[in-house]
PDB file of C-alpha atoms in Angstrom:
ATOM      1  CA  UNK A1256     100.555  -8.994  80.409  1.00  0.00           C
ATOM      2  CA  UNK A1257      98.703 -10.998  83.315  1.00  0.00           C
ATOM      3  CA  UNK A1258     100.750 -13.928  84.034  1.00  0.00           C
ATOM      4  CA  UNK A1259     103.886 -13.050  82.554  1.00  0.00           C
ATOM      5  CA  UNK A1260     105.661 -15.662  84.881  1.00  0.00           C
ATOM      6  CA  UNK A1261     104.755 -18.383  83.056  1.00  0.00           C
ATOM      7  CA  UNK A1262     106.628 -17.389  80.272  1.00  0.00           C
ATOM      8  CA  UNK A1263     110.480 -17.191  79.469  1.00  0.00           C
ATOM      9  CA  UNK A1264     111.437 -13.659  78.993  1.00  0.00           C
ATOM     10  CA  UNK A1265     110.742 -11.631  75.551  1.00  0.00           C
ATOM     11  CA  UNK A1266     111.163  -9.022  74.146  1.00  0.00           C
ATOM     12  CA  UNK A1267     109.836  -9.054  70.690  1.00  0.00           C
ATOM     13  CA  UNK A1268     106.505 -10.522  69.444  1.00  0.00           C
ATOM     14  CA  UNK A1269     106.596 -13.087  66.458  1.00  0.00           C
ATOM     15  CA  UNK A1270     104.022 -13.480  64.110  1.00  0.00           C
ATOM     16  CA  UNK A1271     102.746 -16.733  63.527  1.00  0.00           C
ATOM     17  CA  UNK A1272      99.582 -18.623  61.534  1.00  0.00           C
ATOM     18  CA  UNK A1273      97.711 -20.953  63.317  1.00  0.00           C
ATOM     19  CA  UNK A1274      94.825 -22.505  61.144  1.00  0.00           C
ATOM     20  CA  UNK A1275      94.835 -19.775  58.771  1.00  0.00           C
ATOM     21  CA  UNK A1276      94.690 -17.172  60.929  1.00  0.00           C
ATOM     22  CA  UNK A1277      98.034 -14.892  62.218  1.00  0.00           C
ATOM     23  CA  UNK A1278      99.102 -14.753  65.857  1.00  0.00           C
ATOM     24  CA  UNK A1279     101.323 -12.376  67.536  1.00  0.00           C
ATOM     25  CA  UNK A1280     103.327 -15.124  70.302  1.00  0.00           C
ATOM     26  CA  UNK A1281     106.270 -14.097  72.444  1.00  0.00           C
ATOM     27  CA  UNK A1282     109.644 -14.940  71.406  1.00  0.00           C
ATOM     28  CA  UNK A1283     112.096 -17.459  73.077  1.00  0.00           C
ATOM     29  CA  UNK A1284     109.010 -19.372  74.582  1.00  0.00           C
ATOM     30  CA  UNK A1285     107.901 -23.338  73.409  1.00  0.00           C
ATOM     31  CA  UNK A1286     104.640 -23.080  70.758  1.00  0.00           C
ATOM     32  CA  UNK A1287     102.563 -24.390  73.939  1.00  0.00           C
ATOM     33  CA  UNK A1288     103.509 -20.996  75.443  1.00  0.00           C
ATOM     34  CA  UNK A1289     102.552 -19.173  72.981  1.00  0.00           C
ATOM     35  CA  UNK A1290      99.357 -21.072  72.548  1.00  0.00           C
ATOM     36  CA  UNK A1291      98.520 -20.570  76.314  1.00  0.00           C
ATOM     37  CA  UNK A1292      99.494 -16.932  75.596  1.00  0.00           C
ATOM     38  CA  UNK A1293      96.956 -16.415  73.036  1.00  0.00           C
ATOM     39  CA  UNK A1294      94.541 -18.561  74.708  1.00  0.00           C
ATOM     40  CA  UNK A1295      95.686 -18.910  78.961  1.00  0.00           C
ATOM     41  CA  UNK A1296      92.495 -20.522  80.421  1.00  0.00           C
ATOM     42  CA  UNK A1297      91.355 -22.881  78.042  1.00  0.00           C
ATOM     43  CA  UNK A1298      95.281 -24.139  77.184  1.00  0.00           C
ATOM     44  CA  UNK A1299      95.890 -24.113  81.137  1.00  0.00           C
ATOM     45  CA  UNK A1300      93.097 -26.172  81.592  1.00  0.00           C
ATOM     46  CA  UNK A1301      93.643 -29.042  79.193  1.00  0.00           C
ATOM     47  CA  UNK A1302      95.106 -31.700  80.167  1.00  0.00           C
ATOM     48  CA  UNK A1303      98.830 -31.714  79.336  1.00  0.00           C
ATOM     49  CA  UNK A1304     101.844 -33.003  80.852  1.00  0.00           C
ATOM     50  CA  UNK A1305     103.889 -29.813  80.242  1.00  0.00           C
ATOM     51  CA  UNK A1306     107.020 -32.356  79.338  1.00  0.00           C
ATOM     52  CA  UNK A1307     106.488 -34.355  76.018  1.00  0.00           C
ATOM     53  CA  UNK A1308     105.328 -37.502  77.894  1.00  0.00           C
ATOM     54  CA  UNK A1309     101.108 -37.585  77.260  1.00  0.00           C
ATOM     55  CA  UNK A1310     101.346 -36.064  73.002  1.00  0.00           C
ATOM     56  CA  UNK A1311      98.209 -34.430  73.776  1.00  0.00           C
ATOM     57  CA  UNK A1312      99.819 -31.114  72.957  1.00  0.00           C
ATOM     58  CA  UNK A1313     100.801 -31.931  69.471  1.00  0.00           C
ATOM     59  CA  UNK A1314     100.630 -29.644  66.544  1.00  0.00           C
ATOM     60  CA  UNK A1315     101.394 -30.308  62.288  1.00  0.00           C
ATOM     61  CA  UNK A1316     103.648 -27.610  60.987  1.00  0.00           C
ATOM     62  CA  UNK A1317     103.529 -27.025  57.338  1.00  0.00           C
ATOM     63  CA  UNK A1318     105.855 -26.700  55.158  1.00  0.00           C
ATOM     64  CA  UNK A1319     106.917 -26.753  51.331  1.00  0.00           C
ATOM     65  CA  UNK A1320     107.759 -30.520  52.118  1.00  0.00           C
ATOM     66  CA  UNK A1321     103.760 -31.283  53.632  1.00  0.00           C
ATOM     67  CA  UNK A1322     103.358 -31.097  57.240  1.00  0.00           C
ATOM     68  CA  UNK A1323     105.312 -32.322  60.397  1.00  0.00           C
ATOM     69  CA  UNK A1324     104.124 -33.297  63.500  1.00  0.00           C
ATOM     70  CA  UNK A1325     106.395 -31.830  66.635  1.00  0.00           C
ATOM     71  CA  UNK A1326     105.598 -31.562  70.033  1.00  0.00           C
ATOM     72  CA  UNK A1327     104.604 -27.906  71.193  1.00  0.00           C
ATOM     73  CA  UNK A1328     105.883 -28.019  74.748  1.00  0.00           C
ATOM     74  CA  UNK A1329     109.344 -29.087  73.276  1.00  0.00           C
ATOM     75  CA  UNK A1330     109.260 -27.017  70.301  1.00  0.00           C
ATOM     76  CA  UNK A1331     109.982 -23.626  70.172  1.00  0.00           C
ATOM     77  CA  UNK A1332     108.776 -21.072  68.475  1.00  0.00           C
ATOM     78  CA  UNK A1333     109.739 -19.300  65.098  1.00  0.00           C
ATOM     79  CA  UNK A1334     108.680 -16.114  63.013  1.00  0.00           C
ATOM     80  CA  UNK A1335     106.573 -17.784  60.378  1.00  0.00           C
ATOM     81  CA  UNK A1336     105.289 -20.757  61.216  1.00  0.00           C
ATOM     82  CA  UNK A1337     102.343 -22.334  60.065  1.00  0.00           C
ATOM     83  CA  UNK A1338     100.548 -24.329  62.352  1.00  0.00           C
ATOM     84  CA  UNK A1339      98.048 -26.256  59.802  1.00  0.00           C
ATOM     85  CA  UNK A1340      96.425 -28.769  62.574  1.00  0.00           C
ATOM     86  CA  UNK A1341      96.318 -29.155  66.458  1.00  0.00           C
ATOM     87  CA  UNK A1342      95.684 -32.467  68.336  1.00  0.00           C
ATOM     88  CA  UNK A1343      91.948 -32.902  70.233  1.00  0.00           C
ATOM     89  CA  UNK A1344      92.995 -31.240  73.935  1.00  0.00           C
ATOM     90  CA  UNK A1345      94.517 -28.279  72.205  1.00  0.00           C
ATOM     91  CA  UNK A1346      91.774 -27.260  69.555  1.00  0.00           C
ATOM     92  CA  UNK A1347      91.029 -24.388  70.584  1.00  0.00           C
ATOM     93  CA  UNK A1348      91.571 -21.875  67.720  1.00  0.00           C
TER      94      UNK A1348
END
């Protein structure tokens, strides 16, 4: 994988949905990772503070309780999630 320096090491690829559609993402890595895995030059290009500060990188998980919104640069990934919506300077799925 180009660019594998940007991401903590893995091993295993999870599967994940993101709008309805399932994702492969790299284990042990935040969702904004595995985002900028699936999708490195338009994720590296938004702006994003990389650190929770700006919000601009959050994302709705659902769940049988409704949805939660979590930060995807301080989140990290799990087999199985469902990401149901993405915030503006993310949307690129």
């Amino acid at each position: 994988m180009l660019h594998d320096e940007m991401f903590e090491p893995y091993e295993l690829l999870l599967r994940i949905n993101i709008l309805g559609k399932d994702h492969d993402v790299p284990e042990n890595n935040s969702i904004l990772r595995c985002l900028q895995f699936l999708e490195i030059e338009k994720i590296s290009d938004a702006e994003l503070c990389w650190n929770g500060e700006c919000l601009n990188c959050q994302v709705w998980l659902k769940s049988d309780e409704g949805e939660k919104a979590v930060i995807a640069c301080r989140t990290k990934v799990k087999a199985g999630i469902e990401i149901s919506r993405l915030s503006d300077a993310i949307a690129v799925f």
